[in-house]
Each structure stands twice: as structure tokens, then as C-alpha cells.
């Protein structure tokens, strides 16, 4: 069973940058859909940030386009989220999710439908 562990969150000022990491363990296969979601304080729903299919193609939510970049190191089985030009409205708990066995993220943007997810890492952006 694939397990995910996020790291890299923290507190930054508006305009700053952070890089989040998501390490997948429990499988030697790295060719599957992985995605990032976030949940802002007071929101019950987790919002999609972006995803990467197994072929490396990416898709981003409008809120992330031009500022966030998803990349992956298959050798390390690690997904990254580079976040630049951060805004206070980016403050949220960020979660990694994965769909082992699926090469394309067909369940996007419904986080609850992904087969596995991590515990999250907190990002706080101050103005």
C-alpha cells in the first residue's frame, strides 16, 4: 500500500517562495497519477492545486497557474510543489494525493476519490 508523507511547509511573507515535497513509499512503481490539494482555514472542502500524470504532463488550478510548478523525481519517488509569489490567500494545509495504478488523474479534482493521501503540511503566508 502506497503511503505519502509531505514536508516543506512553513511561514513566509507575501511574495516569498516555498517548495513542498511528497515522498511516496510502499511501492517501487512511480508511474501513476499524483496531485496536490489544499484546505484553507474554515473550509470543509479541499481545493485542487494541480496534478501530474505518469507521463509528466501537468494541469493546474487557475489559482496556481503561473506561480506554482509541480515536478517529480522518479528515482526518489518524490513529488514537488514549487510555490512562488505566495499570497495570504494561499494559506492552507497542503496535501499530496495519489492514485496508484492510474496513469492519468481521472479522479481530479475530487480529492476524496483518490486512493491515498498524506497527512498534510501547513503553509502560512503573512501580508
GROMACS .gro file of C-alpha atoms in nm:
model
  127
    1UNK     CA    1   0.000   0.000   0.000
    2UNK     CA    2   0.136   0.340  -0.101
    3UNK     CA    3   0.195   0.586   0.179
    4UNK     CA    4   0.257   0.957   0.131
    5UNK     CA    5   0.446   1.199   0.353
    6UNK     CA    6   0.452   1.572   0.288
    7UNK     CA    7   0.711   1.819   0.413
    8UNK     CA    8   0.840   2.166   0.342
    9UNK     CA    9   0.561   2.380   0.478
   10UNK     CA   10   0.624   2.686   0.689
   11UNK     CA   11   0.557   3.054   0.738
   12UNK     CA   12   0.659   3.309   0.478
   13UNK     CA   13   0.576   3.666   0.390
   14UNK     CA   14   0.372   3.753   0.086
   15UNK     CA   15   0.583   3.733  -0.226
   16UNK     CA   16   0.800   3.459  -0.085
   17UNK     CA   17   0.852   3.103  -0.201
   18UNK     CA   18   0.828   2.753  -0.060
   19UNK     CA   19   0.889   2.408  -0.203
   20UNK     CA   20   0.679   2.125  -0.073
   21UNK     CA   21   0.782   1.761  -0.105
   22UNK     CA   22   0.575   1.445  -0.104
   23UNK     CA   23   0.760   1.117  -0.063
   24UNK     CA   24   0.578   0.802  -0.169
   25UNK     CA   25   0.671   0.474  -0.005
   26UNK     CA   26   0.542   0.119  -0.024
   27UNK     CA   27   0.586   0.076  -0.395
   28UNK     CA   28   0.871   0.060  -0.644
   29UNK     CA   29   0.644   0.183  -0.921
   30UNK     CA   30   0.648   0.559  -0.971
   31UNK     CA   31   0.432   0.570  -1.284
   32UNK     CA   32   0.096   0.688  -1.156
   33UNK     CA   33  -0.109   0.998  -1.102
   34UNK     CA   34  -0.011   1.231  -0.818
   35UNK     CA   35  -0.168   1.559  -0.715
   36UNK     CA   36  -0.165   1.845  -0.470
   37UNK     CA   37  -0.468   1.975  -0.282
   38UNK     CA   38  -0.511   2.235  -0.011
   39UNK     CA   39  -0.762   2.314   0.259
   40UNK     CA   40  -0.786   2.670   0.382
   41UNK     CA   41  -0.885   2.752   0.741
   42UNK     CA   42  -1.258   2.732   0.787
   43UNK     CA   43  -1.314   2.546   0.459
   44UNK     CA   44  -1.456   2.197   0.468
   45UNK     CA   45  -1.358   2.123   0.110
   46UNK     CA   46  -1.012   2.050  -0.018
   47UNK     CA   47  -0.930   2.253  -0.326
   48UNK     CA   48  -0.726   2.113  -0.610
   49UNK     CA   49  -0.393   2.285  -0.675
   50UNK     CA   50  -0.258   2.075  -0.959
   51UNK     CA   51  -0.165   1.727  -1.071
   52UNK     CA   52   0.088   1.531  -1.271
   53UNK     CA   53   0.008   1.231  -1.487
   54UNK     CA   54   0.256   0.946  -1.521
   55UNK     CA   55   0.385   1.089  -1.850
   56UNK     CA   56   0.488   1.408  -1.671
   57UNK     CA   57   0.210   1.624  -1.807
   58UNK     CA   58   0.067   1.870  -1.556
   59UNK     CA   59  -0.251   2.062  -1.502
   60UNK     CA   60  -0.303   2.349  -1.261
   61UNK     CA   61  -0.597   2.518  -1.097
   62UNK     CA   62  -0.646   2.879  -1.204
   63UNK     CA   63  -0.527   2.995  -0.862
   64UNK     CA   64  -0.193   2.820  -0.917
   65UNK     CA   65  -0.122   2.894  -1.282
   66UNK     CA   66   0.191   3.100  -1.337
   67UNK     CA   67   0.300   3.078  -0.974
   68UNK     CA   68   0.315   2.710  -0.881
   69UNK     CA   69   0.507   2.430  -1.052
   70UNK     CA   70   0.472   2.057  -0.999
   71UNK     CA   71   0.769   1.833  -1.066
   72UNK     CA   72   0.870   1.480  -0.981
   73UNK     CA   73   1.188   1.287  -0.915
   74UNK     CA   74   1.101   0.929  -1.009
   75UNK     CA   75   1.428   0.795  -0.868
   76UNK     CA   76   1.331   0.931  -0.528
   77UNK     CA   77   0.959   0.867  -0.576
   78UNK     CA   78   0.904   1.225  -0.468
   79UNK     CA   79   0.657   1.483  -0.596
   80UNK     CA   80   0.733   1.852  -0.550
   81UNK     CA   81   0.527   2.170  -0.545
   82UNK     CA   82   0.731   2.485  -0.603
   83UNK     CA   83   0.528   2.784  -0.491
   84UNK     CA   84   0.640   3.133  -0.587
   85UNK     CA   85   0.484   3.477  -0.538
   86UNK     CA   86   0.287   3.347  -0.244
   87UNK     CA   87  -0.021   3.537  -0.128
   88UNK     CA   88  -0.202   3.538   0.206
   89UNK     CA   89  -0.490   3.354   0.038
   90UNK     CA   90  -0.251   3.062  -0.026
   91UNK     CA   91  -0.252   2.994   0.348
   92UNK     CA   92  -0.375   2.638   0.389
   93UNK     CA   93  -0.288   2.284   0.479
   94UNK     CA   94  -0.140   2.128   0.166
   95UNK     CA   95  -0.198   1.761   0.092
   96UNK     CA   96  -0.045   1.521  -0.154
   97UNK     CA   97  -0.270   1.257  -0.307
   98UNK     CA   98  -0.204   0.967  -0.539
   99UNK     CA   99  -0.385   0.712  -0.749
  100UNK     CA  100  -0.152   0.413  -0.780
  101UNK     CA  101  -0.247   0.206  -1.080
  102UNK     CA  102  -0.383   0.503  -1.274
  103UNK     CA  103  -0.153   0.675  -1.521
  104UNK     CA  104  -0.385   0.972  -1.563
  105UNK     CA  105  -0.557   1.170  -1.288
  106UNK     CA  106  -0.909   1.088  -1.397
  107UNK     CA  107  -1.047   1.147  -1.048
  108UNK     CA  108  -0.931   1.509  -1.043
  109UNK     CA  109  -1.044   1.737  -0.883
  110UNK     CA  110  -1.224   1.527  -0.623
  111UNK     CA  111  -0.962   1.461  -0.355
  112UNK     CA  112  -1.185   1.218  -0.169
  113UNK     CA  113  -1.184   0.989  -0.472
  114UNK     CA  114  -0.806   0.950  -0.480
  115UNK     CA  115  -0.691   0.618  -0.339
  116UNK     CA  116  -0.437   0.757  -0.094
  117UNK     CA  117  -0.330   1.087   0.061
  118UNK     CA  118  -0.083   1.222   0.311
  119UNK     CA  119  -0.127   1.397   0.643
  120UNK     CA  120  -0.055   1.742   0.505
  121UNK     CA  121   0.191   2.023   0.566
  122UNK     CA  122   0.091   2.371   0.679
  123UNK     CA  123   0.168   2.679   0.471
  124UNK     CA  124   0.110   3.021   0.624
  125UNK     CA  125   0.158   3.339   0.423
  126UNK     CA  126   0.153   3.673   0.605
  127UNK     CA  127   0.090   4.009   0.445
   0.00000   0.00000   0.00000
